[in-house]
XYZ file of C-alpha atoms in Angstrom:
661
model
C 52.585 59.911 -20.891
C 53.914 63.490 -21.546
C 52.781 66.186 -23.504
C 56.500 68.183 -23.864
C 59.530 67.006 -25.148
C 63.000 68.500 -26.174
C 66.315 67.318 -27.067
C 69.670 68.689 -27.200
C 73.838 68.784 -26.794
C 74.380 70.591 -23.869
C 77.371 73.019 -23.394
C 79.711 70.264 -22.201
C 78.883 68.227 -25.261
C 76.549 65.519 -23.899
C 73.123 64.748 -25.773
C 70.392 64.765 -23.496
C 66.480 64.672 -23.581
C 64.047 66.264 -21.488
C 60.580 65.061 -20.956
C 57.642 65.972 -18.929
C 55.546 63.067 -17.833
C 51.743 63.774 -16.858
C 51.157 62.545 -13.275
C 50.244 63.984 -9.850
C 52.388 66.063 -9.655
C 54.205 66.314 -13.342
C 57.221 65.620 -13.269
C 60.014 67.189 -15.496
C 62.968 64.440 -16.445
C 66.769 65.095 -17.785
C 67.751 61.798 -19.666
C 71.168 60.716 -21.038
C 70.230 60.455 -24.769
C 72.927 57.385 -25.329
C 72.730 55.551 -21.749
C 68.846 56.196 -21.513
C 69.047 56.730 -17.676
C 67.652 59.665 -15.863
C 70.017 62.353 -14.827
C 67.857 64.705 -12.933
C 63.866 65.112 -12.205
C 62.038 68.026 -10.798
C 58.416 67.967 -9.583
C 56.341 70.492 -10.253
C 53.994 71.813 -7.686
C 50.181 71.661 -8.276
C 50.542 70.645 -12.077
C 49.646 67.390 -13.521
C 50.921 68.082 -17.315
C 53.407 70.280 -18.877
C 52.730 71.374 -22.515
C 55.293 73.843 -23.062
C 58.572 73.466 -23.175
C 61.531 74.838 -25.335
C 65.541 75.018 -25.310
C 66.629 78.827 -25.408
C 69.795 80.118 -26.966
C 71.483 79.925 -23.986
C 71.490 76.307 -23.925
C 68.693 76.071 -20.899
C 65.604 74.558 -20.704
C 62.171 76.597 -20.385
C 58.961 74.946 -19.172
C 55.953 75.569 -17.449
C 52.923 73.653 -16.318
C 49.026 73.878 -16.325
C 48.142 75.274 -12.696
C 50.173 78.840 -11.711
C 51.709 80.028 -14.773
C 55.213 79.865 -13.327
C 57.654 79.727 -15.972
C 60.972 77.436 -15.063
C 64.428 77.324 -16.106
C 66.448 74.195 -16.050
C 70.305 74.607 -16.643
C 72.301 71.489 -17.695
C 75.562 73.036 -16.014
C 74.258 73.391 -12.400
C 71.349 70.627 -13.004
C 69.265 72.892 -11.343
C 65.292 74.275 -11.686
C 64.571 77.777 -10.971
C 61.251 80.026 -11.609
C 62.070 82.862 -13.730
C 58.692 84.222 -14.619
C 55.127 84.384 -13.764
C 52.017 84.988 -15.452
C 49.074 84.865 -12.884
C 46.405 86.015 -15.098
C 46.902 83.065 -17.973
C 48.441 80.266 -15.537
C 48.082 77.468 -18.435
C 51.083 77.730 -20.725
C 50.105 75.483 -23.894
C 52.939 76.104 -26.203
C 56.534 77.523 -25.714
C 59.090 78.085 -28.626
C 62.749 80.018 -28.795
C 62.848 83.327 -31.076
C 65.904 83.682 -33.156
C 67.012 86.829 -30.882
C 67.046 84.416 -28.039
C 63.792 85.349 -25.950
C 61.227 82.630 -25.251
C 57.497 83.277 -26.322
C 54.959 81.263 -24.935
C 50.806 80.970 -25.738
C 48.694 80.508 -22.891
C 45.309 80.029 -21.517
C 42.491 81.376 -20.712
C 43.019 84.842 -21.939
C 44.604 83.717 -25.453
C 47.876 85.572 -24.425
C 51.238 85.988 -25.819
C 54.119 86.185 -23.074
C 57.719 86.929 -24.333
C 60.858 85.982 -21.881
C 64.155 87.750 -22.297
C 66.913 85.474 -20.498
C 69.362 88.170 -21.139
C 67.887 90.824 -18.908
C 65.203 88.844 -17.181
C 62.389 90.791 -18.659
C 59.035 89.182 -18.914
C 56.464 90.848 -21.276
C 52.667 90.543 -21.710
C 52.015 90.861 -25.344
C 48.336 91.156 -24.969
C 45.662 88.535 -26.186
C 45.398 87.302 -29.742
C 41.912 87.068 -29.606
C 39.151 89.201 -27.828
C 36.649 86.292 -28.212
C 38.404 82.975 -27.449
C 40.434 81.734 -24.553
C 43.047 79.559 -26.165
C 46.218 80.319 -27.850
C 47.572 76.826 -28.262
C 50.038 76.915 -30.621
C 53.061 79.496 -31.461
C 55.937 79.909 -33.926
C 58.533 82.852 -33.787
C 60.444 84.556 -36.712
C 62.701 87.914 -36.558
C 59.918 89.753 -37.840
C 56.514 88.179 -36.707
C 55.076 85.934 -33.935
C 52.259 83.375 -35.199
C 49.660 82.643 -32.691
C 47.290 79.430 -33.169
C 43.897 80.185 -31.617
C 41.091 78.198 -30.261
C 37.875 77.070 -29.771
C 37.210 79.422 -33.104
C 40.037 78.465 -35.737
C 42.129 81.546 -36.029
C 45.881 82.214 -37.264
C 47.098 85.437 -36.029
C 50.321 87.115 -36.648
C 51.904 89.942 -34.369
C 54.190 92.212 -36.226
C 57.290 92.088 -33.714
C 58.376 95.704 -34.527
C 55.035 97.537 -34.418
C 52.935 95.256 -32.101
C 50.123 95.167 -34.617
C 48.035 91.943 -35.307
C 46.894 90.447 -38.419
C 44.666 87.684 -38.987
C 45.702 85.273 -41.890
C 42.899 83.712 -43.599
C 42.752 79.982 -43.595
C 40.151 78.957 -46.324
C 38.012 76.256 -45.013
C 39.295 76.602 -41.404
C 38.873 80.188 -40.481
C 36.144 80.981 -38.291
C 35.265 77.178 -37.686
C 35.040 75.464 -34.221
C 38.321 73.804 -33.374
C 41.793 74.523 -32.631
C 45.313 75.546 -33.936
C 47.414 73.594 -31.906
C 50.886 73.800 -33.205
C 52.677 76.161 -35.765
C 56.073 75.792 -37.440
C 57.230 79.069 -39.543
C 60.155 77.482 -42.312
C 61.036 80.199 -44.747
C 57.800 81.550 -46.250
C 55.681 78.975 -45.244
C 53.875 78.120 -42.467
C 52.469 74.365 -41.261
C 49.668 74.600 -39.428
C 48.289 71.876 -37.083
C 44.572 71.630 -37.061
C 42.888 69.677 -34.138
C 45.757 67.418 -34.012
C 44.340 65.693 -37.275
C 45.929 67.227 -39.908
C 48.600 69.875 -40.749
C 47.825 72.686 -43.401
C 50.726 73.879 -45.578
C 50.004 77.711 -45.691
C 52.050 80.313 -48.235
C 52.192 83.306 -46.075
C 53.082 85.793 -49.122
C 50.105 84.206 -51.066
C 47.744 83.943 -48.278
C 46.544 80.794 -49.314
C 46.521 76.876 -48.299
C 48.808 74.992 -50.403
C 48.770 71.428 -49.066
C 46.671 69.567 -46.243
C 48.834 66.554 -44.646
C 46.809 64.239 -42.832
C 48.750 63.533 -39.729
C 49.020 64.448 -35.914
C 51.878 66.040 -34.003
C 55.033 67.496 -35.519
C 56.955 67.901 -38.937
C 60.391 68.566 -39.840
C 62.248 69.926 -42.631
C 64.894 67.738 -44.357
C 68.630 68.138 -43.306
C 69.545 69.553 -46.363
C 67.217 72.593 -46.412
C 65.472 71.283 -49.343
C 61.769 71.736 -49.844
C 61.341 67.928 -48.426
C 59.608 67.608 -44.626
C 59.116 64.527 -42.688
C 55.833 63.932 -40.632
C 54.184 61.010 -39.104
C 50.325 60.094 -40.391
C 48.390 56.782 -39.715
C 51.493 55.038 -37.818
C 53.958 55.697 -40.856
C 56.759 57.968 -41.573
C 56.008 59.973 -44.649
C 57.972 62.632 -46.892
C 56.250 65.677 -48.279
C 57.893 67.321 -51.215
C 56.399 70.850 -51.106
C 57.892 71.463 -54.941
C 55.941 68.978 -56.125
C 52.961 68.444 -53.934
C 53.959 64.624 -53.799
C 53.571 62.648 -50.490
C 55.892 59.377 -50.327
C 55.279 56.851 -47.565
C 58.778 55.848 -46.041
C 58.225 52.887 -43.677
C 56.068 51.954 -40.820
C 56.706 53.022 -37.330
C 57.207 50.005 -35.256
C 55.740 49.954 -31.799
C 53.626 52.922 -32.422
C 50.027 53.219 -30.581
C 47.752 54.943 -33.558
C 46.476 57.426 -30.618
C 49.875 58.614 -30.189
C 50.879 62.161 -30.879
C 54.519 62.655 -32.029
C 56.084 65.426 -29.719
C 59.468 65.520 -31.026
C 61.207 65.148 -34.471
C 64.703 66.784 -34.581
C 67.597 66.096 -36.548
C 70.557 64.948 -34.425
C 74.122 63.574 -35.138
C 76.275 61.157 -33.204
C 79.605 60.048 -32.711
C 80.835 56.388 -33.417
C 80.867 56.031 -29.810
C 77.562 57.789 -29.230
C 76.121 55.545 -31.616
C 77.686 52.717 -30.666
C 75.971 53.013 -26.998
C 72.615 53.708 -28.633
C 72.999 50.353 -30.826
C 74.043 48.509 -27.623
C 70.918 49.561 -25.832
C 68.362 49.229 -28.604
C 69.913 45.920 -30.408
C 71.310 44.077 -28.010
C 73.420 42.029 -30.107
C 71.013 41.676 -33.216
C 73.442 42.024 -35.773
C 70.959 41.773 -38.703
C 69.138 44.782 -37.517
C 72.412 46.681 -36.803
C 73.370 45.844 -40.663
C 70.181 47.058 -41.826
C 70.121 50.552 -40.094
C 73.991 50.842 -40.755
C 76.499 53.256 -39.045
C 74.817 56.853 -39.249
C 77.868 58.756 -37.285
C 78.557 61.864 -38.149
C 75.326 62.007 -40.560
C 71.857 63.273 -39.610
C 69.648 60.839 -37.753
C 66.009 61.993 -37.146
C 65.013 61.210 -33.628
C 61.405 61.176 -33.139
C 59.662 60.801 -29.667
C 56.085 60.480 -29.023
C 53.745 61.070 -26.087
C 53.751 57.666 -24.512
C 57.651 57.786 -24.246
C 58.412 55.855 -27.317
C 61.803 57.004 -29.267
C 62.714 56.284 -32.844
C 65.644 56.682 -34.583
C 65.742 56.934 -38.339
C 68.476 56.798 -40.789
C 67.380 58.110 -44.182
C 70.400 56.723 -45.677
C 68.989 53.344 -45.344
C 65.291 53.927 -44.573
C 65.363 52.172 -41.614
C 64.036 52.859 -37.992
C 65.250 51.856 -34.608
C 62.806 51.724 -31.922
C 62.938 51.877 -27.997
C 61.171 53.022 -24.951
C 62.241 55.972 -22.557
C 62.493 54.576 -19.087
C 60.550 57.213 -17.345
C 58.969 55.674 -13.701
C 55.328 54.965 -13.434
C 53.525 57.843 -11.852
C 50.709 58.155 -9.679
C 47.433 59.749 -11.771
C 44.536 61.437 -10.725
C 41.636 59.637 -10.478
C 38.767 60.997 -13.097
C 35.951 58.404 -13.255
C 35.428 55.446 -10.734
C 32.168 52.922 -10.298
C 31.794 49.558 -8.839
C 29.654 46.610 -10.724
C 27.735 43.857 -9.132
C 30.566 41.542 -8.800
C 32.247 44.226 -6.506
C 34.911 45.113 -8.745
C 35.903 48.644 -9.373
C 36.491 50.274 -12.356
C 39.004 53.400 -12.043
C 39.804 55.915 -15.220
C 43.074 58.065 -14.481
C 43.593 61.571 -15.978
C 44.786 62.199 -18.837
C 44.591 58.270 -19.495
C 44.750 54.808 -18.046
C 42.161 52.252 -16.752
C 42.552 50.047 -13.895
C 40.432 47.292 -12.530
C 40.679 46.971 -8.937
C 39.492 44.224 -6.706
C 38.811 45.121 -3.176
C 38.561 41.107 -2.157
C 42.417 41.005 -3.257
C 43.290 44.507 -2.439
C 45.233 45.192 -5.764
C 44.289 45.978 -9.375
C 43.855 43.076 -11.325
C 44.376 44.713 -14.734
C 45.508 47.807 -16.204
C 45.434 49.538 -19.661
C 47.732 52.303 -19.361
C 46.927 53.804 -22.625
C 43.198 53.730 -22.313
C 41.456 57.178 -23.522
C 40.769 59.307 -20.557
C 37.481 57.814 -19.099
C 34.548 60.456 -17.939
C 31.586 58.560 -16.809
C 31.001 54.360 -16.311
C 27.537 52.895 -17.008
C 26.458 49.193 -16.670
C 24.282 47.421 -19.000
C 23.134 43.313 -18.981
C 26.699 42.354 -17.507
C 28.568 44.690 -19.695
C 30.745 47.624 -18.473
C 30.463 51.174 -20.355
C 33.006 53.795 -20.926
C 32.350 57.358 -21.824
C 35.848 58.728 -23.029
C 37.259 61.988 -24.131
C 37.976 63.422 -26.502
C 34.981 62.944 -29.150
C 32.944 61.024 -26.517
C 33.493 57.732 -27.912
C 31.718 55.019 -25.975
C 33.885 51.558 -25.140
C 32.373 48.270 -23.975
C 33.718 46.023 -21.744
C 32.428 42.097 -21.804
C 33.138 40.675 -18.333
C 32.786 37.043 -19.605
C 36.006 37.378 -21.711
C 39.564 38.594 -20.604
C 40.547 42.363 -20.848
C 43.204 42.642 -23.187
C 44.257 45.469 -25.692
C 45.332 44.430 -29.398
C 47.600 45.875 -31.799
C 45.899 48.808 -33.776
C 45.193 46.379 -36.930
C 42.968 43.933 -34.350
C 41.216 46.595 -32.286
C 37.964 45.323 -33.293
C 39.092 41.986 -31.259
C 39.849 44.208 -28.136
C 38.072 44.026 -24.799
C 37.234 46.656 -24.119
C 36.674 47.584 -27.835
C 34.982 50.779 -28.886
C 31.320 50.115 -28.901
C 30.421 53.238 -31.104
C 31.430 56.994 -31.503
C 28.739 59.613 -30.465
C 29.685 62.289 -32.959
C 27.706 65.297 -33.373
C 30.556 67.787 -31.759
C 30.246 65.981 -28.550
C 33.219 65.502 -26.100
C 32.723 64.370 -22.695
C 30.083 61.636 -21.490
C 29.997 62.273 -18.102
C 26.769 60.630 -17.095
C 25.293 56.955 -18.170
C 22.297 55.097 -16.894
C 20.491 52.333 -18.174
C 16.920 51.260 -18.138
C 14.224 49.278 -20.572
C 17.381 47.510 -21.910
C 18.920 50.471 -23.185
C 22.001 52.556 -22.434
C 21.487 56.157 -21.884
C 24.471 58.707 -22.160
C 24.482 62.533 -21.563
C 27.262 64.531 -22.781
C 29.355 67.662 -22.851
C 29.660 69.448 -26.191
C 33.010 70.131 -27.897
C 34.837 73.104 -27.194
C 33.348 76.238 -27.953
C 29.961 75.100 -28.239
C 26.790 75.125 -25.631
C 24.650 72.204 -26.470
C 25.018 68.515 -25.195
C 23.397 65.940 -26.515
C 21.278 62.572 -25.197
C 22.530 58.993 -26.690
C 20.498 56.274 -26.536
C 22.078 52.593 -26.987
C 20.225 49.586 -28.160
C 22.306 46.842 -27.101
C 20.723 43.746 -28.371
C 20.970 45.549 -32.144
C 24.267 47.473 -31.258
C 22.204 50.544 -32.672
C 22.511 54.016 -31.441
C 21.190 57.219 -31.838
C 21.816 60.874 -30.906
C 19.427 63.664 -30.202
C 21.144 66.716 -29.948
C 18.055 68.782 -29.469
C 16.967 67.646 -26.117
C 18.621 70.489 -23.927
C 19.546 73.165 -26.371
C 22.381 75.435 -25.071
C 22.880 73.008 -21.957
C 24.982 69.918 -21.253
C 23.544 66.957 -19.922
C 24.941 65.989 -16.387
C 22.355 63.778 -14.789
C 20.286 61.052 -16.035
C 17.537 58.546 -14.227
C 15.238 56.237 -15.656
C 11.854 55.344 -14.410
C 9.285 53.134 -16.386
C 9.005 54.706 -19.840
C 10.304 58.386 -18.704
C 14.087 59.619 -18.592
C 14.814 62.621 -16.203
C 17.676 64.774 -17.716
C 19.352 67.283 -15.771
C 21.622 69.867 -16.998
C 24.524 72.084 -16.440
C 24.696 75.926 -18.092
C 28.153 75.529 -19.019
C 28.916 73.813 -22.666
C 32.462 73.027 -24.134
C 35.555 75.138 -22.672
C 36.345 78.109 -24.462
C 32.916 79.278 -24.676
C 30.871 81.308 -21.983
C 27.230 80.004 -21.238
C 24.357 81.155 -23.165
C 21.171 80.115 -20.228
C 21.538 81.708 -16.865
C 19.676 78.981 -14.990
C 20.105 74.580 -15.398
C 16.553 72.993 -16.536
C 15.257 69.700 -16.147
C 13.863 67.643 -18.712
C 11.435 64.868 -19.005
C 11.908 62.650 -21.917
C 9.783 60.147 -23.395
C 11.835 56.908 -24.249
C 8.646 55.809 -26.266
C 7.951 58.558 -28.151
C 11.295 60.166 -28.128
C 10.555 63.584 -27.188
C 10.877 66.091 -24.511
C 6.908 66.211 -22.558
C 8.468 68.511 -20.085
C 11.065 71.617 -19.473
C 10.951 73.272 -16.022
C 13.441 74.915 -13.506
C 12.357 72.804 -10.119
C 11.234 74.882 -7.370
C 13.640 73.695 -4.601
C 12.682 75.493 -1.319
C 16.229 74.629 0.138
C 18.301 76.455 -2.445
C 20.148 79.586 -2.031
C 20.558 80.292 -5.728
C 19.160 79.692 -9.085
C 20.735 76.272 -10.063
C 23.661 76.076 -12.654
C 23.923 72.544 -12.610
C 21.492 69.876 -11.583
C 22.417 66.355 -11.699
C 23.195 63.659 -10.545
C 19.502 62.201 -10.840
C 18.910 59.010 -9.473
C 15.310 56.778 -8.655
C 15.365 56.368 -4.970
C 13.664 53.237 -2.887
C 10.742 55.427 -2.450
C 10.049 55.809 -6.327
C 10.582 59.341 -6.367
C 13.552 61.304 -8.336
C 16.397 62.352 -6.098
C 18.749 65.093 -7.471
C 21.404 67.338 -6.618
C 22.349 70.865 -7.140
C 25.651 72.008 -5.701
C 25.477 71.554 -1.807
C 21.426 70.664 -2.047
C 19.708 67.590 -2.242
C 16.196 67.336 -3.424
C 13.529 64.932 -3.925
C 11.174 65.467 -6.866
C 7.771 63.656 -7.819
C 7.842 61.699 -10.735
C 5.863 63.063 -14.027
C 4.769 66.165 -12.415
C 8.181 67.262 -11.136
C 6.836 68.651 -8.351
C 9.774 69.076 -5.345
C 8.490 67.410 -2.068
C 11.376 67.906 0.046
C 15.005 69.138 0.178
C 17.890 69.998 2.229
C 20.921 72.099 2.159
C 24.211 70.655 3.431
C 26.286 73.410 2.089
C 25.906 76.792 0.133
C 25.654 76.872 -3.356
C 28.967 77.923 -4.979
C 31.573 77.164 -7.714
C 32.256 73.525 -7.708
C 32.817 72.581 -11.343
C 31.166 72.882 -14.726
C 30.452 69.126 -15.759
C 31.091 66.325 -13.057
C 27.879 65.596 -11.660
C 27.024 65.000 -7.945
C 26.950 61.249 -7.208
C 24.358 59.554 -5.428
C 24.388 56.088 -4.232
C 21.928 54.079 -2.632
C 23.198 51.428 0.233
C 21.890 48.219 1.297
C 20.921 49.682 4.766
C 18.784 52.155 3.069
C 21.140 55.193 3.374
C 21.974 57.578 0.568
C 25.740 58.184 0.235
C 26.703 61.181 -1.886
C 29.423 63.752 -2.726
C 27.267 66.981 -2.127
C 29.447 70.160 -2.265
C 32.477 68.007 -2.875
C 32.147 66.315 0.740
C 31.457 62.801 1.619
C 28.067 62.831 2.980
C 25.494 60.320 4.319
C 21.867 61.117 4.303
C 18.908 59.310 6.086
C 16.254 59.232 2.836
C 13.235 59.130 5.787
C 13.924 62.588 7.423
C 16.866 64.020 5.199
C 19.164 64.315 8.353
C 22.756 63.994 7.231
C 26.120 63.590 8.556
C 29.535 65.012 6.676
C 31.856 62.294 7.246
C 34.845 63.565 5.392
C 34.951 67.304 4.431
C 37.144 66.461 1.164
C 37.444 68.490 -0.946
C 36.198 65.250 -3.264
C 34.159 64.577 -6.458
C 34.472 60.870 -6.883
C 32.874 58.209 -4.829
C 30.919 54.481 -5.157
C 29.546 51.995 -3.089
C 31.386 48.794 -2.989
C 30.094 45.441 -2.266
C 32.495 45.001 0.625
C 30.602 47.051 2.988
C 32.890 49.979 2.381
C 32.832 53.238 0.350
C 35.288 54.199 -2.032
C 36.048 57.915 -2.613
C 39.024 59.725 -4.411
C 41.135 62.544 -3.537
C 43.431 63.475 -6.624
C 45.309 60.303 -6.956
C 44.660 58.631 -4.021
C 41.687 56.037 -3.035
C 40.416 56.084 0.164
C 37.748 53.404 1.806
C 35.521 53.615 4.820
C 33.209 51.520 6.535
C 29.851 52.052 5.397
C 29.335 52.380 9.346
C 31.413 55.538 9.301
C 34.849 55.268 10.663
C 38.010 56.908 9.971
C 39.243 56.939 6.471
C 42.327 55.189 5.753
C 44.414 54.695 2.256
C 43.479 51.978 0.421
C 45.975 52.486 -2.823
C 47.267 54.749 -5.307
C 45.830 54.955 -8.654
C 49.242 54.650 -10.440
C 50.187 54.611 -14.243
C 52.348 51.914 -15.696
C 53.887 54.088 -17.758
C 55.575 57.173 -17.642
């Protein structure tokens, strides 16, 4: 999977496609567009993704990752990558576009800045913040007169005058000021095409300052090759044509092989010689004369090249209205492990960042199933032989029935899939990090959407397949810890809400929620003697073998009396400092009676009778679980480790590797 794609004919005349693959680390690839083979690759140190990429007027490719703010330049002639600039204050580059004067303009996070790089002089200019309130400058478009910046997590469209440096907000009726993102912008003549939340493209008449159309769909839009007011885009796995003059939309054809969750990353008109097109046909058609006949020979005529985030590539001939589909040969890469837990049968369920599901069998020492396109898993829960996955974005919850084979279906048969979508939480929630079960119910705590502060509690009645969302349980706090005992649910919180917004509360609270009355019966800040700072995140929570509620705050463990909430004992393993905003500190009870935890991002074993502890791995790590085979399993970046429960030296067990690029 990748988030940044570009294509062009280099100065030697060769057609090249540039694709940045997610992974640990992210990799920049140069592919021969005709033969499909990789000509060059470069690993970005410290970055797991590349969102920003553009081809400059000098023929070089500029790109930047998500960690250090370094702008890299790839020159096709030298086949060499060099760092040319850096934005230390805004290290996450979201978008990058070339200007008509040869400069490269970038949009960044977390100070919503624009930067301009001039390849001719080597000058790197900070153009300033586009919003003082918001953190994201997500999309950017450049003309001779102005730069357009798409802002989030409050939707705003800003125009920066390139001559005077003045900023002006362009009003988008029904969007401006609402929560969300402008993730991409295209400026074509006097019209702006504005992608909102990767769900629709708003057509905006800049001189008239009004919206003239809304096009459902995510990804890209491109003008017809004849320069008329017709524009191609993809929506619901179909290629469509928008006529700006008549404001009509025409569906052209289906997109074969397209996953409905795929985002289009490139739509570009290209022309091929007879020999070049023959090479593409030989690679994609494998002698299928019928398909070749339908598509026709477009040599010398414009062909629309489309590339998705999943490395699918399509060629569209507007003369015959036919598509050819292929897949770029991007090697599998290790992904950072985002979620992990083990079921009663001893199987490990592992979620990757940004996507991917792996079911790993410790007995077989191998992955027994992988779903590379599965949404990013934040939390995992278990109820009645079923496995539940809380996923990002939009807090969708999937269920895996272990009694049936694991299989993913085409989009038109997703109800038959396993795992299948169980329910969407909605209510502007985004990240379900904590799941627990009790009283034949599944309880889920969530982080809200970008720019919001209040998480929610969701209760799922599995037999009835009904769910209820309670968004007011913890106002201005996210829910990151849950424990169920009798008819009470213990709820731990974080002061941090969705990204792009500062906390409202200074201190995290604990809540006790009555599962019968469905109401909060107690809200309080626990008095934890060992704690060195007021708690900013309380969680995870767990019911111990002693019947008490055990909880974690950064590097401190505490034991709490049920109902009253009185803290009975506590121990500080490490000082309280920033260990993250959302991910709870996992607590797992062993059959030996010991507690295994990831306090302070270390692997710690605790004797619950005395609170004596031993740090067996100083990390940093955040994910851990107990296997049924006598081993602790824990993750560091893309690597999965195991350690005998009787602590011994850690040994590498496997990589979490994506089966797609």
